[in-house]
């Protein structure tokens, strides 16, 4: 697995360099997807092509799932889950919080059933490299990282995010209105992959969001777990599109107790 992990990390670093180079040259919207604000740039597509070409050259029997449309069924039992540029709106606005996220999972690319094996999240703007290999801990630029110790929700710094559907954002806003008086403060970073890694590094006490895609969470979730954190879904379900909450285990319990009456999963 060490060799495969080195491939995951190496690809994420190479892809992040390409994303940054394209950012520096200027970025335009190539198209919109699920709504007018859900945009894709040519760089998203080019970075995904680069990563997929490298993977299939090195691992032709593996499966691949990518945000920008790649869907390859493998025969090896392993699947690569790719978000070429997570935080695309940040990327468009040149906000230095966008990342390449690459994970290798055992099984299908379904958060409810997959087993994360290796993951890397590289911030294209800062070059920060988050990584985790199952059973070997989590690292930031080679240094071991751990989630912050559990704290009372009243002093917890919590990250969250909002979807590309306007009605959903309004409902997510209503949940946030119910939560914000119960915690220290809230951060909206704009990249689920980086938000999860910030929990792993103790830069956030917790992160929750509803409506994420498998590629938004695949690598970051493993980084949190290998940093000693919990990544959970709604009421004991696995984390997934329906709901995701990441934090130190005891804080995850306490925040779930606050978010449940707010029906944070029904947005
Ligand atoms: C984004 C996520 C973010 C979420 C956005 C969007 P993208 O992914 O990272 O957490 O709030 O709605 O889903 O579209 O930049 O890959």
Short mmCIF file of C-alpha atoms and ligand atoms in Angstrom, two decimals:
data_model
loop_
_atom_site.label_atom_id
_atom_site.label_comp_id
_atom_site.label_asym_id
_atom_site.label_seq_id
_atom_site.Cartn_x
_atom_site.Cartn_y
_atom_site.Cartn_z
CA UNK A 1 0.00 0.00 0.00
CA UNK A 2 2.91 2.38 0.59
CA UNK A 3 3.67 2.45 -3.15
CA UNK A 4 0.02 3.12 -3.97
CA UNK A 5 -0.09 5.85 -1.35
CA UNK A 6 2.99 7.50 -2.86
CA UNK A 7 1.18 7.44 -6.22
CA UNK A 8 -1.93 9.05 -4.69
CA UNK A 9 0.12 11.83 -3.07
CA UNK A 10 2.38 12.36 -6.09
CA UNK A 11 -0.60 12.72 -8.41
CA UNK A 12 -2.32 15.19 -6.09
CA UNK A 13 0.81 17.34 -5.91
CA UNK A 14 1.30 17.27 -9.70
CA UNK A 15 -2.37 18.07 -10.31
CA UNK A 16 -2.33 20.93 -7.79
CA UNK A 17 0.65 22.46 -9.60
CA UNK A 18 -1.30 22.37 -12.87
CA UNK A 19 -4.36 23.91 -11.23
CA UNK A 20 -2.24 26.73 -9.79
CA UNK A 21 -0.51 27.37 -13.14
CA UNK A 22 -3.88 27.65 -14.87
CA UNK A 23 -5.18 29.91 -12.07
CA UNK A 24 -2.22 32.26 -12.50
CA UNK A 25 -2.95 32.45 -16.23
CA UNK A 26 -6.57 33.44 -15.58
CA UNK A 27 -9.73 31.36 -15.25
CA UNK A 28 -13.01 31.46 -17.13
CA UNK A 29 -16.27 29.62 -16.60
CA UNK A 30 -16.56 26.77 -19.14
CA UNK A 31 -20.12 25.80 -18.23
CA UNK A 32 -22.64 25.57 -15.40
CA UNK A 33 -23.92 22.25 -14.08
CA UNK A 34 -26.81 21.72 -11.61
CA UNK A 35 -27.52 25.46 -11.36
CA UNK A 36 -26.22 28.78 -12.62
CA UNK A 37 -23.87 29.03 -9.62
CA UNK A 38 -22.57 25.44 -9.97
CA UNK A 39 -19.80 26.19 -12.42
CA UNK A 40 -16.96 24.23 -14.02
CA UNK A 41 -13.80 25.72 -15.48
CA UNK A 42 -11.65 24.31 -18.25
CA UNK A 43 -8.99 23.74 -15.59
CA UNK A 44 -11.31 21.40 -13.62
CA UNK A 45 -11.61 19.24 -16.76
CA UNK A 46 -7.92 19.40 -17.67
CA UNK A 47 -6.79 18.47 -14.17
CA UNK A 48 -9.19 15.52 -14.10
CA UNK A 49 -7.91 14.33 -17.49
CA UNK A 50 -4.31 14.50 -16.26
CA UNK A 51 -5.06 12.48 -13.11
CA UNK A 52 -7.20 9.88 -14.91
CA UNK A 53 -4.59 9.37 -17.66
CA UNK A 54 -1.88 8.82 -15.03
CA UNK A 55 -4.03 6.42 -13.02
CA UNK A 56 -5.08 4.28 -15.97
CA UNK A 57 -1.49 4.13 -17.26
CA UNK A 58 -0.23 2.92 -13.85
CA UNK A 59 -3.30 0.96 -12.69
CA UNK A 60 -5.38 -0.15 -15.73
CA UNK A 61 -7.55 -2.56 -13.68
CA UNK A 62 -8.72 -0.01 -11.09
CA UNK A 63 -12.02 1.85 -11.14
CA UNK A 64 -12.18 5.65 -11.34
CA UNK A 65 -14.89 8.14 -10.35
CA UNK A 66 -14.30 11.82 -11.06
CA UNK A 67 -16.44 14.92 -10.46
CA UNK A 68 -16.17 16.06 -14.06
CA UNK A 69 -17.67 12.93 -15.49
CA UNK A 70 -15.09 10.16 -15.36
CA UNK A 71 -16.68 6.84 -14.46
CA UNK A 72 -14.58 3.72 -15.09
CA UNK A 73 -15.63 0.38 -13.62
CA UNK A 74 -12.52 -1.56 -12.55
CA UNK A 75 -11.83 -5.25 -11.93
CA UNK A 76 -9.22 -4.91 -9.17
CA UNK A 77 -11.67 -4.11 -6.35
CA UNK A 78 -10.04 -0.69 -5.87
CA UNK A 79 -11.54 2.65 -6.99
CA UNK A 80 -9.98 6.09 -7.29
CA UNK A 81 -12.29 8.95 -6.25
CA UNK A 82 -11.21 12.31 -7.68
CA UNK A 83 -12.22 15.92 -7.17
CA UNK A 84 -9.88 17.77 -9.57
CA UNK A 85 -10.57 21.18 -8.00
CA UNK A 86 -12.61 21.19 -4.81
CA UNK A 87 -13.67 24.74 -4.01
CA UNK A 88 -14.23 25.69 -7.64
CA UNK A 89 -15.97 28.96 -6.75
CA UNK A 90 -12.96 29.92 -4.60
CA UNK A 91 -10.80 28.99 -7.61
CA UNK A 92 -12.85 31.23 -9.90
CA UNK A 93 -12.56 34.18 -7.45
CA UNK A 94 -8.85 33.49 -6.78
CA UNK A 95 -9.53 32.81 -3.11
CA UNK A 96 -6.52 30.70 -1.98
CA UNK A 97 -8.63 27.82 -0.65
CA UNK A 98 -9.07 25.26 -3.41
CA UNK A 99 -7.67 21.75 -3.52
CA UNK A 100 -7.09 18.59 -5.50
CA UNK A 101 -8.61 15.67 -3.63
CA UNK A 102 -7.67 12.08 -4.54
CA UNK A 103 -8.68 8.98 -2.61
CA UNK A 104 -8.23 5.27 -3.15
CA UNK A 105 -11.06 3.17 -1.70
CA UNK A 106 -11.77 -0.50 -1.46
CA UNK A 107 -15.09 -1.39 -3.12
CA UNK A 108 -17.50 0.80 -5.06
CA UNK A 109 -17.24 4.61 -4.86
CA UNK A 110 -20.17 4.73 -2.43
CA UNK A 111 -19.56 6.43 0.95
CA UNK A 112 -22.05 4.06 2.59
CA UNK A 113 -19.97 0.98 1.74
CA UNK A 114 -16.44 2.02 0.70
CA UNK A 115 -13.34 1.50 2.88
CA UNK A 116 -10.91 4.38 2.54
CA UNK A 117 -7.31 3.17 2.09
CA UNK A 118 -5.32 6.23 1.03
CA UNK A 119 -6.07 9.90 0.51
CA UNK A 120 -4.39 13.19 -0.34
CA UNK A 121 -5.72 16.75 -0.38
CA UNK A 122 -3.35 19.40 -1.78
CA UNK A 123 -4.20 23.11 -1.59
CA UNK A 124 -3.29 24.43 -5.05
CA UNK A 125 -2.69 27.98 -3.83
CA UNK A 126 -0.61 27.32 -0.69
CA UNK A 127 0.85 23.93 -1.61
CA UNK A 128 -0.19 22.48 1.76
CA UNK A 129 -0.29 18.69 1.47
CA UNK A 130 -2.66 16.70 3.69
CA UNK A 131 -2.46 12.91 3.48
CA UNK A 132 -3.48 9.72 5.21
CA UNK A 133 -2.76 6.03 4.76
CA UNK A 134 -5.17 3.72 6.63
CA UNK A 135 -3.52 2.52 9.84
CA UNK A 136 -0.60 4.96 9.50
CA UNK A 137 -2.02 8.25 10.74
CA UNK A 138 -2.55 11.60 9.04
CA UNK A 139 0.04 14.19 8.00
CA UNK A 140 0.34 17.78 6.92
CA UNK A 141 3.50 18.45 4.91
CA UNK A 142 4.98 15.29 6.45
CA UNK A 143 4.20 16.30 10.07
CA UNK A 144 1.73 14.12 12.01
CA UNK A 145 -1.57 15.85 12.80
CA UNK A 146 -4.36 15.12 15.32
CA UNK A 147 -7.86 16.50 15.73
CA UNK A 148 -8.31 18.98 18.55
CA UNK A 149 -9.45 17.50 21.86
CA UNK A 150 -13.21 17.56 22.31
CA UNK A 151 -14.54 20.81 23.72
CA UNK A 152 -17.94 22.06 24.84
CA UNK A 153 -19.99 23.07 21.80
CA UNK A 154 -20.22 26.60 23.22
CA UNK A 155 -16.51 27.08 22.48
CA UNK A 156 -16.35 25.02 19.27
CA UNK A 157 -15.32 26.62 15.97
CA UNK A 158 -17.50 24.89 13.39
CA UNK A 159 -17.14 24.76 9.60
CA UNK A 160 -20.03 24.21 7.22
CA UNK A 161 -21.10 24.75 3.62
CA UNK A 162 -24.06 25.52 1.35
CA UNK A 163 -25.29 23.85 -1.80
CA UNK A 164 -25.73 25.14 -5.34
CA UNK A 165 -29.53 25.04 -5.11
CA UNK A 166 -30.99 28.33 -3.80
CA UNK A 167 -33.86 26.70 -1.87
CA UNK A 168 -31.42 24.32 -0.21
CA UNK A 169 -29.15 27.20 0.77
CA UNK A 170 -32.09 28.94 2.44
CA UNK A 171 -32.89 25.80 4.43
CA UNK A 172 -29.20 25.37 5.33
CA UNK A 173 -29.27 29.00 6.46
CA UNK A 174 -32.17 28.23 8.77
CA UNK A 175 -30.21 25.35 10.33
CA UNK A 176 -27.23 27.67 10.78
CA UNK A 177 -29.47 30.24 12.51
CA UNK A 178 -30.42 27.57 15.04
CA UNK A 179 -26.81 26.45 15.54
CA UNK A 180 -24.81 29.69 15.63
CA UNK A 181 -25.91 30.70 19.12
CA UNK A 182 -24.83 27.31 20.45
CA UNK A 183 -21.19 27.39 19.24
CA UNK A 184 -18.12 29.70 19.39
CA UNK A 185 -18.42 30.74 15.72
CA UNK A 186 -18.86 29.38 12.22
CA UNK A 187 -16.50 29.27 9.21
CA UNK A 188 -17.55 28.82 5.57
CA UNK A 189 -14.30 27.78 3.85
CA UNK A 190 -15.76 26.82 0.48
CA UNK A 191 -14.00 23.46 0.10
CA UNK A 192 -15.27 20.37 1.92
CA UNK A 193 -11.95 18.60 1.33
CA UNK A 194 -10.00 21.42 3.03
CA UNK A 195 -12.64 21.85 5.75
CA UNK A 196 -12.26 18.17 6.66
CA UNK A 197 -8.47 18.46 6.67
CA UNK A 198 -8.72 21.54 8.91
CA UNK A 199 -10.66 19.42 11.41
CA UNK A 200 -7.89 16.80 11.16
CA UNK A 201 -5.28 19.47 11.88
CA UNK A 202 -7.21 21.08 14.75
CA UNK A 203 -7.85 24.31 12.79
CA UNK A 204 -11.59 23.65 13.17
CA UNK A 205 -13.23 21.77 16.02
CA UNK A 206 -15.91 20.38 13.71
CA UNK A 207 -17.37 20.48 10.21
CA UNK A 208 -20.81 19.44 8.98
CA UNK A 209 -22.58 19.64 5.63
CA UNK A 210 -25.52 18.08 3.78
CA UNK A 211 -25.50 17.40 0.05
CA UNK A 212 -21.83 16.56 -0.48
CA UNK A 213 -20.77 14.31 -3.35
CA UNK A 214 -18.50 11.28 -2.84
CA UNK A 215 -15.52 13.11 -4.37
CA UNK A 216 -15.91 16.06 -1.96
CA UNK A 217 -15.39 13.83 1.09
CA UNK A 218 -13.48 10.68 0.10
CA UNK A 219 -9.93 11.77 0.94
CA UNK A 220 -10.74 14.31 3.68
CA UNK A 221 -12.83 11.80 5.64
CA UNK A 222 -9.90 9.36 5.82
CA UNK A 223 -7.56 12.18 6.91
CA UNK A 224 -9.95 13.02 9.78
CA UNK A 225 -10.29 9.38 10.86
CA UNK A 226 -6.52 8.79 10.77
CA UNK A 227 -6.11 11.97 12.85
CA UNK A 228 -8.30 10.44 15.57
CA UNK A 229 -11.59 12.08 14.59
CA UNK A 230 -15.05 10.70 13.91
CA UNK A 231 -16.79 11.09 10.54
CA UNK A 232 -20.48 10.29 10.84
CA UNK A 233 -23.76 10.43 9.01
CA UNK A 234 -27.24 11.07 10.39
CA UNK A 235 -28.28 9.09 13.46
CA UNK A 236 -25.67 6.37 13.20
CA UNK A 237 -25.72 6.08 9.41
CA UNK A 238 -22.45 6.21 7.49
CA UNK A 239 -21.41 9.70 6.38
CA UNK A 240 -22.59 10.45 2.88
CA UNK A 241 -24.56 12.80 0.64
CA UNK A 242 -27.40 12.73 3.19
CA UNK A 243 -25.29 14.29 5.95
CA UNK A 244 -21.71 14.44 7.16
CA UNK A 245 -20.37 15.54 10.57
CA UNK A 246 -16.68 15.39 11.47
CA UNK A 247 -15.17 16.19 14.89
CA UNK A 248 -13.54 14.59 17.92
CA UNK A 249 -15.96 11.75 18.90
CA UNK A 250 -17.38 13.35 22.06
CA UNK A 251 -17.95 16.70 20.33
CA UNK A 252 -19.60 14.89 17.41
CA UNK A 253 -22.06 13.41 19.92
CA UNK A 254 -22.84 16.84 21.39
CA UNK A 255 -23.20 18.58 18.02
CA UNK A 256 -25.43 15.81 16.69
CA UNK A 257 -27.71 16.44 19.69
CA UNK A 258 -27.94 20.12 18.64
CA UNK A 259 -28.32 19.48 14.90
CA UNK A 260 -30.97 16.74 15.16
CA UNK A 261 -33.82 18.95 16.40
CA UNK A 262 -32.77 21.42 13.69
CA UNK A 263 -33.30 18.59 11.17
CA UNK A 264 -30.01 19.47 9.50
CA UNK A 265 -30.35 16.45 7.21
CA UNK A 266 -33.65 17.65 5.74
CA UNK A 267 -32.29 20.52 3.66
C1 LIG B 1 -18.01 22.33 -3.07
C2 LIG B 1 -17.81 21.73 -1.69
C3 LIG B 1 -18.37 22.69 -0.62
C4 LIG B 1 -19.82 22.92 -0.86
C5 LIG B 1 -20.06 23.48 -2.23
C6 LIG B 1 -19.48 22.54 -3.31
P1 LIG B 1 -17.00 21.88 -5.49
O1 LIG B 1 -17.51 21.42 -4.01
O2 LIG B 1 -16.45 21.53 -1.46
O3 LIG B 1 -18.19 22.18 0.67
O4 LIG B 1 -20.34 23.79 0.12
O5 LIG B 1 -21.45 23.62 -2.44
O6 LIG B 1 -20.15 21.32 -3.30
O7 LIG B 1 -18.26 22.10 -6.32
O8 LIG B 1 -16.21 23.11 -5.38
O9 LIG B 1 -16.21 20.71 -6.00
#
